mmCIF file of C-alpha atoms in Angstrom:
data_model
loop_
_atom_site.group_PDB
_atom_site.id
_atom_site.type_symbol
_atom_site.label_atom_id
_atom_site.label_comp_id
_atom_site.label_asym_id
_atom_site.label_seq_id
_atom_site.Cartn_x
_atom_site.Cartn_y
_atom_site.Cartn_z
ATOM 1 C CA UNK A 13 -9.974 15.476 7.861
ATOM 2 C CA UNK A 14 -12.094 18.456 6.273
ATOM 3 C CA UNK A 15 -9.879 20.919 7.847
ATOM 4 C CA UNK A 16 -7.070 19.331 6.607
ATOM 5 C CA UNK A 17 -8.227 20.286 3.195
ATOM 6 C CA UNK A 18 -9.502 22.826 3.470
ATOM 7 C CA UNK A 19 -6.172 24.797 2.377
ATOM 8 C CA UNK A 20 -7.038 23.639 -1.298
ATOM 9 C CA UNK A 21 -10.825 23.889 -1.723
ATOM 10 C CA UNK A 22 -8.874 28.138 -0.134
ATOM 11 C CA UNK A 23 -6.695 27.252 -3.654
ATOM 12 C CA UNK A 24 -8.445 25.634 -6.182
ATOM 13 C CA UNK A 25 -10.839 29.138 -5.801
ATOM 14 C CA UNK A 26 -8.254 31.492 -6.792
ATOM 15 C CA UNK A 27 -7.142 29.182 -9.032
ATOM 16 C CA UNK A 28 -11.463 28.534 -11.150
ATOM 17 C CA UNK A 29 -13.630 31.084 -8.863
ATOM 18 C CA UNK A 30 -15.738 29.592 -7.883
ATOM 19 C CA UNK A 31 -15.215 25.195 -8.066
ATOM 20 C CA UNK A 32 -16.899 22.351 -6.207
ATOM 21 C CA UNK A 33 -14.876 21.102 -3.072
ATOM 22 C CA UNK A 34 -14.120 17.712 -3.987
ATOM 23 C CA UNK A 35 -12.127 19.046 -7.096
ATOM 24 C CA UNK A 36 -9.466 19.576 -4.595
ATOM 25 C CA UNK A 37 -8.928 15.436 -5.848
ATOM 26 C CA UNK A 38 -6.686 17.194 -8.051
ATOM 27 C CA UNK A 39 -3.500 17.683 -5.207
ATOM 28 C CA UNK A 40 -3.924 14.883 -3.658
ATOM 29 C CA UNK A 41 -5.134 11.795 -5.540
ATOM 30 C CA UNK A 42 -7.983 9.602 -4.729
ATOM 31 C CA UNK A 43 -8.347 11.933 -2.007
ATOM 32 C CA UNK A 44 -11.650 12.915 -2.972
ATOM 33 C CA UNK A 45 -12.723 9.729 -2.485
ATOM 34 C CA UNK A 46 -12.516 9.463 1.508
ATOM 35 C CA UNK A 47 -14.267 12.653 1.954
ATOM 36 C CA UNK A 48 -16.762 12.347 -0.265
ATOM 37 C CA UNK A 49 -17.761 9.199 0.763
ATOM 38 C CA UNK A 50 -17.933 10.272 4.718
ATOM 39 C CA UNK A 51 -19.724 7.694 6.850
ATOM 40 C CA UNK A 52 -17.700 4.653 5.279
ATOM 41 C CA UNK A 53 -18.246 1.750 8.105
ATOM 42 C CA UNK A 54 -14.451 -0.587 8.632
ATOM 43 C CA UNK A 55 -15.343 -3.692 8.517
ATOM 44 C CA UNK A 56 -11.479 -4.973 8.819
ATOM 45 C CA UNK A 57 -8.247 -5.239 6.597
ATOM 46 C CA UNK A 58 -7.586 -7.430 3.268
ATOM 47 C CA UNK A 59 -3.783 -8.151 3.273
ATOM 48 C CA UNK A 60 -3.282 -5.289 4.971
ATOM 49 C CA UNK A 61 -5.406 -2.391 3.674
ATOM 50 C CA UNK A 62 -8.051 -1.048 5.479
ATOM 51 C CA UNK A 63 -11.298 -2.047 4.150
ATOM 52 C CA UNK A 64 -14.097 -0.038 4.157
ATOM 53 C CA UNK A 65 -18.517 -0.495 3.642
ATOM 54 C CA UNK A 66 -19.883 2.265 2.571
ATOM 55 C CA UNK A 67 -23.839 2.855 4.267
ATOM 56 C CA UNK A 68 -24.797 3.112 -0.201
ATOM 57 C CA UNK A 69 -23.439 -0.364 -0.090
ATOM 58 C CA UNK A 70 -26.172 -2.001 1.877
ATOM 59 C CA UNK A 71 -28.999 -0.850 -0.265
ATOM 60 C CA UNK A 72 -27.717 -2.439 -3.123
ATOM 61 C CA UNK A 73 -27.197 -5.520 -1.437
ATOM 62 C CA UNK A 74 -30.759 -5.594 -0.030
ATOM 63 C CA UNK A 75 -31.594 -5.475 -4.184
ATOM 64 C CA UNK A 76 -29.347 -7.490 -5.885
ATOM 65 C CA UNK A 77 -30.457 -9.963 -3.496
ATOM 66 C CA UNK A 78 -34.414 -9.064 -4.394
ATOM 67 C CA UNK A 79 -34.036 -9.281 -8.065
ATOM 68 C CA UNK A 80 -31.306 -12.991 -7.636
ATOM 69 C CA UNK A 81 -34.064 -14.252 -5.017
ATOM 70 C CA UNK A 82 -36.816 -14.208 -7.358
ATOM 71 C CA UNK A 83 -34.805 -15.340 -10.232
ATOM 72 C CA UNK A 84 -33.581 -17.901 -8.414
ATOM 73 C CA UNK A 85 -37.433 -18.528 -7.312
ATOM 74 C CA UNK A 86 -38.639 -20.222 -10.213
ATOM 75 C CA UNK A 87 -36.006 -23.612 -9.356
ATOM 76 C CA UNK A 88 -39.295 -25.598 -7.812
ATOM 77 C CA UNK A 89 -37.036 -27.313 -5.995
ATOM 78 C CA UNK A 90 -36.087 -24.003 -4.095
ATOM 79 C CA UNK A 91 -38.755 -23.940 -1.843
ATOM 80 C CA UNK A 92 -39.502 -20.569 1.220
ATOM 81 C CA UNK A 93 -36.259 -18.580 2.026
ATOM 82 C CA UNK A 94 -33.709 -20.314 0.128
ATOM 83 C CA UNK A 95 -34.326 -18.821 -3.391
ATOM 84 C CA UNK A 96 -33.407 -15.558 -0.836
ATOM 85 C CA UNK A 97 -30.324 -17.543 1.057
ATOM 86 C CA UNK A 98 -28.540 -17.958 -2.224
ATOM 87 C CA UNK A 99 -29.852 -14.558 -4.139
ATOM 88 C CA UNK A 100 -27.229 -13.450 -0.740
ATOM 89 C CA UNK A 101 -24.675 -15.346 -0.808
ATOM 90 C CA UNK A 102 -24.639 -14.834 -4.864
ATOM 91 C CA UNK A 103 -24.809 -11.467 -4.606
ATOM 92 C CA UNK A 104 -21.919 -11.553 -1.670
ATOM 93 C CA UNK A 105 -20.012 -13.740 -4.612
ATOM 94 C CA UNK A 106 -20.429 -10.593 -7.006
ATOM 95 C CA UNK A 107 -19.571 -7.760 -4.433
ATOM 96 C CA UNK A 108 -16.258 -10.302 -3.502
ATOM 97 C CA UNK A 109 -15.224 -9.984 -6.849
ATOM 98 C CA UNK A 110 -15.214 -6.456 -7.133
ATOM 99 C CA UNK A 111 -13.822 -6.523 -3.899
ATOM 100 C CA UNK A 112 -10.446 -9.260 -6.217
ATOM 101 C CA UNK A 113 -10.853 -6.785 -9.048
ATOM 102 C CA UNK A 114 -9.964 -3.692 -6.759
ATOM 103 C CA UNK A 115 -7.174 -5.860 -5.171
ATOM 104 C CA UNK A 116 -5.993 -6.330 -8.490
ATOM 105 C CA UNK A 117 -5.847 -2.533 -9.283
ATOM 106 C CA UNK A 118 -4.242 -2.820 -5.369
ATOM 107 C CA UNK A 119 -1.298 -5.484 -5.392
ATOM 108 C CA UNK A 120 0.549 -3.563 -8.549
ATOM 109 C CA UNK A 121 0.481 -0.984 -6.466
ATOM 110 C CA UNK A 122 1.588 -1.609 -4.050
ATOM 111 C CA UNK A 123 4.831 -3.581 -6.012
ATOM 112 C CA UNK A 124 5.498 -0.247 -7.010
ATOM 113 C CA UNK A 125 5.845 1.302 -3.498
ATOM 114 C CA UNK A 126 2.483 2.391 -3.743
ATOM 115 C CA UNK A 127 0.711 2.894 -0.470
ATOM 116 C CA UNK A 128 -2.522 1.822 -0.826
ATOM 117 C CA UNK A 129 -5.056 3.686 2.068
ATOM 118 C CA UNK A 130 -8.155 1.334 1.388
ATOM 119 C CA UNK A 131 -9.946 -0.516 -0.067
ATOM 120 C CA UNK A 132 -14.451 1.062 0.363
ATOM 121 C CA UNK A 133 -17.488 -1.443 -1.425
ATOM 122 C CA UNK A 134 -19.915 1.386 -2.498
ATOM 123 C CA UNK A 135 -22.931 2.565 -4.767
ATOM 124 C CA UNK A 136 -21.334 2.426 -8.243
ATOM 125 C CA UNK A 137 -18.867 -0.579 -7.140
ATOM 126 C CA UNK A 138 -15.966 -0.811 -5.113
ATOM 127 C CA UNK A 139 -13.170 1.686 -4.888
ATOM 128 C CA UNK A 140 -9.399 1.560 -4.267
ATOM 129 C CA UNK A 141 -7.814 4.331 -2.408
ATOM 130 C CA UNK A 142 -4.063 4.241 -3.741
ATOM 131 C CA UNK A 143 -1.809 7.686 -1.827
ATOM 132 C CA UNK A 144 0.393 8.543 -4.821
ATOM 133 C CA UNK A 145 0.282 7.856 -9.318
ATOM 134 C CA UNK A 146 2.145 6.043 -10.688
ATOM 135 C CA UNK A 147 5.895 7.420 -11.628
ATOM 136 C CA UNK A 148 5.553 6.197 -15.284
ATOM 137 C CA UNK A 149 3.076 5.575 -18.070
ATOM 138 C CA UNK A 150 4.333 1.979 -17.345
ATOM 139 C CA UNK A 151 3.385 1.687 -14.282
ATOM 140 C CA UNK A 152 -0.104 3.062 -14.056
ATOM 141 C CA UNK A 153 -0.529 1.625 -17.563
ATOM 142 C CA UNK A 154 0.369 -1.346 -15.204
ATOM 143 C CA UNK A 155 -1.482 -1.087 -12.206
ATOM 144 C CA UNK A 156 -5.520 0.343 -14.359
ATOM 145 C CA UNK A 157 -4.921 -3.336 -16.581
ATOM 146 C CA UNK A 158 -4.576 -4.718 -12.898
ATOM 147 C CA UNK A 159 -8.329 -4.789 -12.634
ATOM 148 C CA UNK A 160 -9.853 -5.631 -15.290
ATOM 149 C CA UNK A 161 -7.294 -8.837 -15.840
ATOM 150 C CA UNK A 162 -8.724 -10.001 -12.889
ATOM 151 C CA UNK A 163 -12.216 -9.811 -13.796
ATOM 152 C CA UNK A 164 -12.112 -11.602 -16.931
ATOM 153 C CA UNK A 165 -9.985 -14.339 -15.100
ATOM 154 C CA UNK A 166 -12.308 -14.748 -12.623
ATOM 155 C CA UNK A 167 -14.993 -14.893 -16.066
ATOM 156 C CA UNK A 168 -12.744 -18.772 -17.396
ATOM 157 C CA UNK A 169 -13.000 -20.084 -13.767
ATOM 158 C CA UNK A 170 -16.378 -19.492 -13.010
ATOM 159 C CA UNK A 171 -17.578 -20.463 -16.655
ATOM 160 C CA UNK A 172 -14.567 -23.825 -16.141
ATOM 161 C CA UNK A 173 -16.661 -25.021 -12.917
ATOM 162 C CA UNK A 174 -20.079 -24.346 -14.476
ATOM 163 C CA UNK A 175 -19.165 -25.914 -17.281
ATOM 164 C CA UNK A 176 -17.409 -28.825 -16.800
ATOM 165 C CA UNK A 177 -18.587 -30.577 -12.388
ATOM 166 C CA UNK A 178 -22.315 -31.383 -12.235
ATOM 167 C CA UNK A 179 -23.909 -29.482 -10.196
ATOM 168 C CA UNK A 180 -27.611 -28.720 -9.484
ATOM 169 C CA UNK A 181 -29.222 -26.082 -11.511
ATOM 170 C CA UNK A 182 -29.598 -23.326 -9.334
ATOM 171 C CA UNK A 183 -25.995 -23.158 -8.604
ATOM 172 C CA UNK A 184 -25.295 -23.809 -11.980
ATOM 173 C CA UNK A 185 -26.482 -20.542 -12.765
ATOM 174 C CA UNK A 186 -25.109 -18.994 -10.189
ATOM 175 C CA UNK A 187 -22.061 -19.047 -11.966
ATOM 176 C CA UNK A 188 -22.991 -18.589 -15.420
ATOM 177 C CA UNK A 189 -24.210 -15.603 -13.742
ATOM 178 C CA UNK A 190 -21.236 -14.596 -11.643
ATOM 179 C CA UNK A 191 -18.882 -15.930 -15.155
ATOM 180 C CA UNK A 192 -20.744 -13.471 -16.629
ATOM 181 C CA UNK A 193 -21.164 -10.641 -14.603
ATOM 182 C CA UNK A 194 -17.320 -10.578 -14.056
ATOM 183 C CA UNK A 195 -16.852 -10.854 -18.391
ATOM 184 C CA UNK A 196 -19.572 -7.279 -17.982
ATOM 185 C CA UNK A 197 -17.877 -6.103 -15.493
ATOM 186 C CA UNK A 198 -14.000 -6.071 -16.906
ATOM 187 C CA UNK A 199 -15.714 -5.378 -20.538
ATOM 188 C CA UNK A 200 -17.119 -2.043 -18.409
ATOM 189 C CA UNK A 201 -13.824 -1.048 -16.721
ATOM 190 C CA UNK A 202 -12.260 -1.164 -20.083
ATOM 191 C CA UNK A 203 -14.393 1.526 -21.839
ATOM 192 C CA UNK A 204 -11.778 4.375 -22.274
ATOM 193 C CA UNK A 205 -12.551 6.752 -20.738
ATOM 194 C CA UNK A 206 -11.944 9.125 -16.500
ATOM 195 C CA UNK A 207 -12.563 7.299 -14.086
ATOM 196 C CA UNK A 208 -13.037 4.103 -15.397
ATOM 197 C CA UNK A 209 -9.496 1.657 -15.375
ATOM 198 C CA UNK A 210 -9.537 2.306 -19.467
ATOM 199 C CA UNK A 211 -9.721 5.639 -18.762
ATOM 200 C CA UNK A 212 -6.235 5.195 -16.701
ATOM 201 C CA UNK A 213 -5.190 3.036 -19.008
ATOM 202 C CA UNK A 214 -5.839 5.421 -22.494
ATOM 203 C CA UNK A 215 -3.932 8.607 -19.790
ATOM 204 C CA UNK A 216 -1.844 6.571 -19.931
ATOM 205 C CA UNK A 217 -0.911 5.863 -23.295
ATOM 206 C CA UNK A 218 -1.233 9.513 -24.421
ATOM 207 C CA UNK A 219 0.879 9.971 -20.396
ATOM 208 C CA UNK A 220 3.633 7.674 -22.249
ATOM 209 C CA UNK A 221 3.422 9.683 -26.521
ATOM 210 C CA UNK A 222 3.069 13.255 -25.329
ATOM 211 C CA UNK A 223 5.399 13.222 -21.709
ATOM 212 C CA UNK A 224 2.930 15.477 -19.157
ATOM 213 C CA UNK A 225 0.562 12.951 -17.446
ATOM 214 C CA UNK A 226 -2.359 15.651 -17.509
ATOM 215 C CA UNK A 227 -2.291 16.225 -21.500
ATOM 216 C CA UNK A 228 -3.468 11.893 -20.335
ATOM 217 C CA UNK A 229 -5.878 13.004 -17.946
ATOM 218 C CA UNK A 230 -7.726 15.897 -19.628
ATOM 219 C CA UNK A 231 -7.698 13.634 -23.502
ATOM 220 C CA UNK A 232 -9.525 10.433 -20.688
ATOM 221 C CA UNK A 233 -11.151 13.134 -19.232
ATOM 222 C CA UNK A 234 -13.408 13.886 -22.392
ATOM 223 C CA UNK A 235 -13.702 10.307 -23.113
ATOM 224 C CA UNK A 236 -15.138 9.922 -19.617
ATOM 225 C CA UNK A 237 -17.688 12.882 -20.076
ATOM 226 C CA UNK A 238 -19.014 12.237 -23.738
ATOM 227 C CA UNK A 239 -19.673 8.008 -22.478
ATOM 228 C CA UNK A 240 -21.060 9.729 -19.181
ATOM 229 C CA UNK A 241 -24.182 11.443 -21.546
ATOM 230 C CA UNK A 242 -24.286 8.421 -23.232
ATOM 231 C CA UNK A 243 -24.914 7.094 -20.762
ATOM 232 C CA UNK A 244 -27.698 9.694 -19.439
ATOM 233 C CA UNK A 245 -28.912 9.425 -22.827
ATOM 234 C CA UNK A 246 -30.150 5.869 -22.872
ATOM 235 C CA UNK A 247 -30.958 6.294 -19.364
ATOM 236 C CA UNK A 248 -33.723 8.609 -19.764
ATOM 237 C CA UNK A 249 -35.099 7.485 -22.756
ATOM 238 C CA UNK A 250 -35.881 3.901 -20.986
ATOM 239 C CA UNK A 251 -37.296 5.622 -18.841
ATOM 240 C CA UNK A 252 -39.895 7.188 -21.345
ATOM 241 C CA UNK A 253 -40.025 4.141 -22.651
ATOM 242 C CA UNK A 254 -38.461 4.994 -26.286
ATOM 243 C CA UNK A 255 -36.897 2.661 -25.842
ATOM 244 C CA UNK A 256 -35.972 -1.529 -24.359
ATOM 245 C CA UNK A 257 -31.938 -1.252 -23.452
ATOM 246 C CA UNK A 258 -30.361 0.834 -20.602
ATOM 247 C CA UNK A 259 -32.308 1.514 -17.452
ATOM 248 C CA UNK A 260 -33.210 3.536 -14.439
ATOM 249 C CA UNK A 261 -29.891 2.249 -12.846
ATOM 250 C CA UNK A 262 -27.444 3.197 -16.479
ATOM 251 C CA UNK A 263 -29.010 6.408 -15.964
ATOM 252 C CA UNK A 264 -27.200 6.848 -12.557
ATOM 253 C CA UNK A 265 -24.126 5.996 -13.666
ATOM 254 C CA UNK A 266 -23.893 8.165 -16.576
ATOM 255 C CA UNK A 267 -24.153 11.246 -14.032
ATOM 256 C CA UNK A 268 -21.037 9.317 -12.024
ATOM 257 C CA UNK A 269 -19.461 9.308 -14.554
ATOM 258 C CA UNK A 270 -19.847 13.240 -15.878
ATOM 259 C CA UNK A 271 -19.538 13.867 -12.664
ATOM 260 C CA UNK A 272 -15.382 12.281 -12.285
ATOM 261 C CA UNK A 273 -14.917 12.568 -15.253
ATOM 262 C CA UNK A 274 -15.080 16.640 -14.690
ATOM 263 C CA UNK A 275 -13.376 16.646 -11.532
ATOM 264 C CA UNK A 276 -10.903 14.463 -13.389
ATOM 265 C CA UNK A 277 -9.565 17.407 -16.041
ATOM 266 C CA UNK A 278 -10.484 20.515 -13.684
ATOM 267 C CA UNK A 279 -7.568 18.678 -11.835
ATOM 268 C CA UNK A 280 -5.956 18.090 -14.625
ATOM 269 C CA UNK A 281 -6.019 21.816 -15.279
ATOM 270 C CA UNK A 282 -4.926 22.757 -11.686
ATOM 271 C CA UNK A 283 -1.928 19.991 -12.494
ATOM 272 C CA UNK A 284 -0.602 21.910 -14.809
ATOM 273 C CA UNK A 285 -1.222 25.262 -13.525
ATOM 274 C CA UNK A 286 0.909 24.567 -10.575
ATOM 275 C CA UNK A 287 3.576 23.016 -12.293
ATOM 276 C CA UNK A 288 4.269 25.736 -14.406
ATOM 277 C CA UNK A 289 5.593 27.775 -11.035
ATOM 278 C CA UNK A 290 8.618 26.284 -8.563
ATOM 279 C CA UNK A 291 8.504 27.261 -5.128
ATOM 280 C CA UNK A 292 11.477 29.896 -5.455
ATOM 281 C CA UNK A 293 8.718 31.848 -7.394
ATOM 282 C CA UNK A 294 5.867 32.575 -4.347
ATOM 283 C CA UNK A 295 8.491 32.476 -1.424
ATOM 284 C CA UNK A 296 5.990 34.616 1.646
ATOM 285 C CA UNK A 297 8.049 38.273 1.767
ATOM 286 C CA UNK A 298 9.760 39.426 4.265
ATOM 287 C CA UNK A 299 10.538 35.797 5.035
ATOM 288 C CA UNK A 300 11.623 35.345 8.606
ATOM 289 C CA UNK A 301 15.793 34.963 7.769
ATOM 290 C CA UNK A 302 18.283 36.554 10.441
ATOM 291 C CA UNK A 303 21.680 36.307 10.095
ATOM 292 C CA UNK A 304 24.562 34.363 13.190
ATOM 293 C CA UNK A 305 26.348 37.767 14.024
ATOM 294 C CA UNK A 306 23.224 39.328 15.203
ATOM 295 C CA UNK A 307 22.755 39.915 19.237
ATOM 296 C CA UNK A 308 19.937 38.924 20.943
ATOM 297 C CA UNK A 309 18.862 42.551 21.947
ATOM 298 C CA UNK A 310 19.683 43.695 17.785
ATOM 299 C CA UNK A 311 17.470 40.095 17.099
ATOM 300 C CA UNK A 312 14.716 41.952 19.177
ATOM 301 C CA UNK A 313 14.514 45.163 18.053
ATOM 302 C CA UNK A 314 15.144 44.488 14.501
ATOM 303 C CA UNK A 315 12.991 41.603 13.798
ATOM 304 C CA UNK A 316 11.291 41.147 16.932
ATOM 305 C CA UNK A 317 9.322 44.133 18.667
ATOM 306 C CA UNK A 318 6.549 45.933 16.346
ATOM 307 C CA UNK A 319 7.561 43.317 13.628
ATOM 308 C CA UNK A 320 5.241 40.556 12.133
ATOM 309 C CA UNK A 321 4.524 38.120 14.757
ATOM 310 C CA UNK A 322 6.101 34.947 13.544
ATOM 311 C CA UNK A 323 7.392 32.248 16.170
ATOM 312 C CA UNK A 324 10.624 30.744 14.668
ATOM 313 C CA UNK A 325 13.788 32.198 11.883
ATOM 314 C CA UNK A 326 15.826 30.954 10.497
ATOM 315 C CA UNK A 327 18.723 31.634 10.463
ATOM 316 C CA UNK A 328 22.511 32.082 8.289
ATOM 317 C CA UNK A 329 25.658 32.245 7.883
ATOM 318 C CA UNK A 330 27.855 34.915 6.090
ATOM 319 C CA UNK A 331 27.463 33.214 3.181
ATOM 320 C CA UNK A 332 23.182 32.964 3.101
ATOM 321 C CA UNK A 333 23.393 28.816 4.416
ATOM 322 C CA UNK A 334 21.280 27.557 7.072
ATOM 323 C CA UNK A 335 22.324 27.328 10.129
ATOM 324 C CA UNK A 336 19.320 26.407 12.375
ATOM 325 C CA UNK A 337 16.570 27.852 14.286
ATOM 326 C CA UNK A 338 15.642 30.371 16.620
ATOM 327 C CA UNK A 339 12.467 30.115 18.480
ATOM 328 C CA UNK A 340 11.274 33.377 19.728
ATOM 329 C CA UNK A 341 10.091 32.409 22.283
ATOM 330 C CA UNK A 342 13.386 30.776 23.968
ATOM 331 C CA UNK A 343 14.467 35.268 24.372
ATOM 332 C CA UNK A 344 12.147 34.907 27.825
ATOM 333 C CA UNK A 345 15.345 32.198 28.883
ATOM 334 C CA UNK A 346 17.725 34.904 28.405
ATOM 335 C CA UNK A 347 17.527 37.880 31.487
ATOM 336 C CA UNK A 348 16.628 41.135 29.351
ATOM 337 C CA UNK A 349 19.879 43.510 30.619
ATOM 338 C CA UNK A 350 22.253 40.491 28.882
ATOM 339 C CA UNK A 351 20.436 41.136 25.219
ATOM 340 C CA UNK A 352 23.547 43.595 25.038
ATOM 341 C CA UNK A 353 26.252 41.082 24.903
ATOM 342 C CA UNK A 354 24.533 37.836 24.293
ATOM 343 C CA UNK A 355 25.327 36.463 20.195
ATOM 344 C CA UNK A 356 22.178 34.903 19.494
ATOM 345 C CA UNK A 357 23.769 31.203 17.933
ATOM 346 C CA UNK A 358 23.159 30.795 21.904
ATOM 347 C CA UNK A 359 19.534 30.157 21.460
ATOM 348 C CA UNK A 360 20.232 28.556 17.997
ATOM 349 C CA UNK A 361 18.427 24.500 17.463
ATOM 350 C CA UNK A 362 18.574 22.245 14.709
ATOM 351 C CA UNK A 363 17.580 22.327 11.790
ATOM 352 C CA UNK A 364 16.260 18.708 11.168
ATOM 353 C CA UNK A 365 12.709 20.195 12.479
ATOM 354 C CA UNK A 366 11.856 21.929 9.158
ATOM 355 C CA UNK A 367 10.846 21.022 6.138
ATOM 356 C CA UNK A 368 13.292 21.615 3.104
ATOM 357 C CA UNK A 369 12.567 22.056 -0.185
ATOM 358 C CA UNK A 370 14.558 22.590 -3.614
ATOM 359 C CA UNK A 371 14.580 26.544 -4.916
ATOM 360 C CA UNK A 372 13.971 24.576 -7.901
ATOM 361 C CA UNK A 373 10.722 22.120 -6.452
ATOM 362 C CA UNK A 374 7.580 22.469 -8.661
ATOM 363 C CA UNK A 375 4.978 24.722 -7.250
ATOM 364 C CA UNK A 376 2.350 21.171 -7.209
ATOM 365 C CA UNK A 377 5.579 19.708 -5.358
ATOM 366 C CA UNK A 378 5.283 21.520 -2.617
ATOM 367 C CA UNK A 379 1.230 22.501 -2.060
ATOM 368 C CA UNK A 380 1.000 18.075 -2.117
ATOM 369 C CA UNK A 381 4.461 18.174 0.619
ATOM 370 C CA UNK A 382 1.971 20.514 2.451
ATOM 371 C CA UNK A 383 -0.890 18.805 2.223
ATOM 372 C CA UNK A 384 0.457 14.671 2.002
ATOM 373 C CA UNK A 385 2.207 15.554 6.008
ATOM 374 C CA UNK A 386 -0.198 18.284 7.498
ATOM 375 C CA UNK A 387 2.489 21.691 7.537
ATOM 376 C CA UNK A 388 2.039 25.821 7.290
ATOM 377 C CA UNK A 389 5.087 25.835 5.916
ATOM 378 C CA UNK A 390 7.904 24.750 3.642
ATOM 379 C CA UNK A 391 11.761 25.740 4.783
ATOM 380 C CA UNK A 392 13.578 26.622 0.110
ATOM 381 C CA UNK A 393 16.273 26.430 0.485
ATOM 382 C CA UNK A 394 18.970 26.336 -2.456
ATOM 383 C CA UNK A 395 20.618 23.078 -3.691
ATOM 384 C CA UNK A 396 24.344 24.006 -1.625
ATOM 385 C CA UNK A 397 22.703 25.068 1.050
ATOM 386 C CA UNK A 398 22.305 29.020 0.982
ATOM 387 C CA UNK A 399 17.678 29.444 2.973
ATOM 388 C CA UNK A 400 15.725 31.817 0.450
ATOM 389 C CA UNK A 401 13.599 31.766 2.876
ATOM 390 C CA UNK A 402 8.954 30.146 4.068
ATOM 391 C CA UNK A 403 5.858 29.259 1.689
ATOM 392 C CA UNK A 404 2.911 29.286 4.320
ATOM 393 C CA UNK A 405 -0.298 28.237 2.450
ATOM 394 C CA UNK A 406 -1.042 31.993 2.710
ATOM 395 C CA UNK A 407 1.866 33.574 0.269
ATOM 396 C CA UNK A 408 0.169 31.299 -2.237
ATOM 397 C CA UNK A 409 -2.985 31.478 -2.093
ATOM 398 C CA UNK A 410 -1.774 35.209 -2.644
ATOM 399 C CA UNK A 411 1.087 34.724 -5.000
ATOM 400 C CA UNK A 412 -1.878 31.996 -7.863
ATOM 401 C CA UNK A 413 -4.774 35.029 -6.856
ATOM 402 C CA UNK A 414 -2.308 37.767 -8.644
ATOM 403 C CA UNK A 415 -0.836 35.610 -11.366
ATOM 404 C CA UNK A 416 -5.401 34.071 -12.480
ATOM 405 C CA UNK A 417 -5.363 38.400 -12.157
ATOM 406 C CA UNK A 418 -3.040 39.365 -13.898
ATOM 407 C CA UNK A 419 -3.903 36.427 -17.076
ATOM 408 C CA UNK A 420 -7.254 37.315 -16.850
ATOM 409 C CA UNK A 421 -6.773 41.365 -17.389
#
């Protein structure tokens, strides 16, 4: 997996100087999550969605179990290990609520045709990793709001059950606890700052108003950074004994918010930069394009022997339209004594294996195609089929390096 992302790391370095390697989330939405939380343990599928647990989750599970068990041990009817068993049960129900929250996002995303790569439980809760972003502000809003709505719905369900059904005091306490934890989960996620759901809601609103999703990300990221710093200050004051509000956990959450809000802001800047250019801007110089009217000898002498080492060449007709591709290795199948008589059309292969992009495709979309389909190059054509050349990862890096240098000069 890291190998696939090396190009993105290079690219972002060219654009922004030395950048933390997790910033490649800018180009492949949510992939940073899978990269960052390596060591995940796959435990099965949820409604066809791969379900993972990060090792950090077990620490939180143990901590919550001990906390709940200690509180439940105050009930005189619970003796022996029963408080700890119920504490473990309550902790599992808590994380089941977190999973339900992520499933809320996932089901709405699936309804929009978005692939859900995975759901992962980790130190700070849960993550639903989506294959792509929503296409419209409304769709983005619906995906973002779905999780908090599920949490608020669970709050109502647990509250009603605990209030209207005769239960033992410990079970009633557990249900009440779960109800208000879901309330807190729903309300906390509605804070209008990335990477929280509220930040994605704010992003969708700004996107709708401005017509630019990157402006929405930048705006919501700034709020996320503000709330991150606020949580850090609150947590630090609590640790120093200056305030009774907050805890060390608040401090950790603050760092989490601050870091990921910064990632989101950086990603928006990179996407905005790449969106200014099109495929036509970054076509590799001296792309391997040859006309169909060449003999094998002309092809070998003028384009292969002593030239740049291309393994394949694009072949066009007299009007410049793409006919197919020639593999240089195929020259070996024809005796050299016949090269002056045989046309390159003898070795022509179909272009079905080529990935074609239109010349007006944004560079951002080109990079997403290269990474999403794990390609090393794409072929650029005009709408009428005229072939213009190739785009390689190296040519993108070279182009961006030149552009950033010219802008800073």
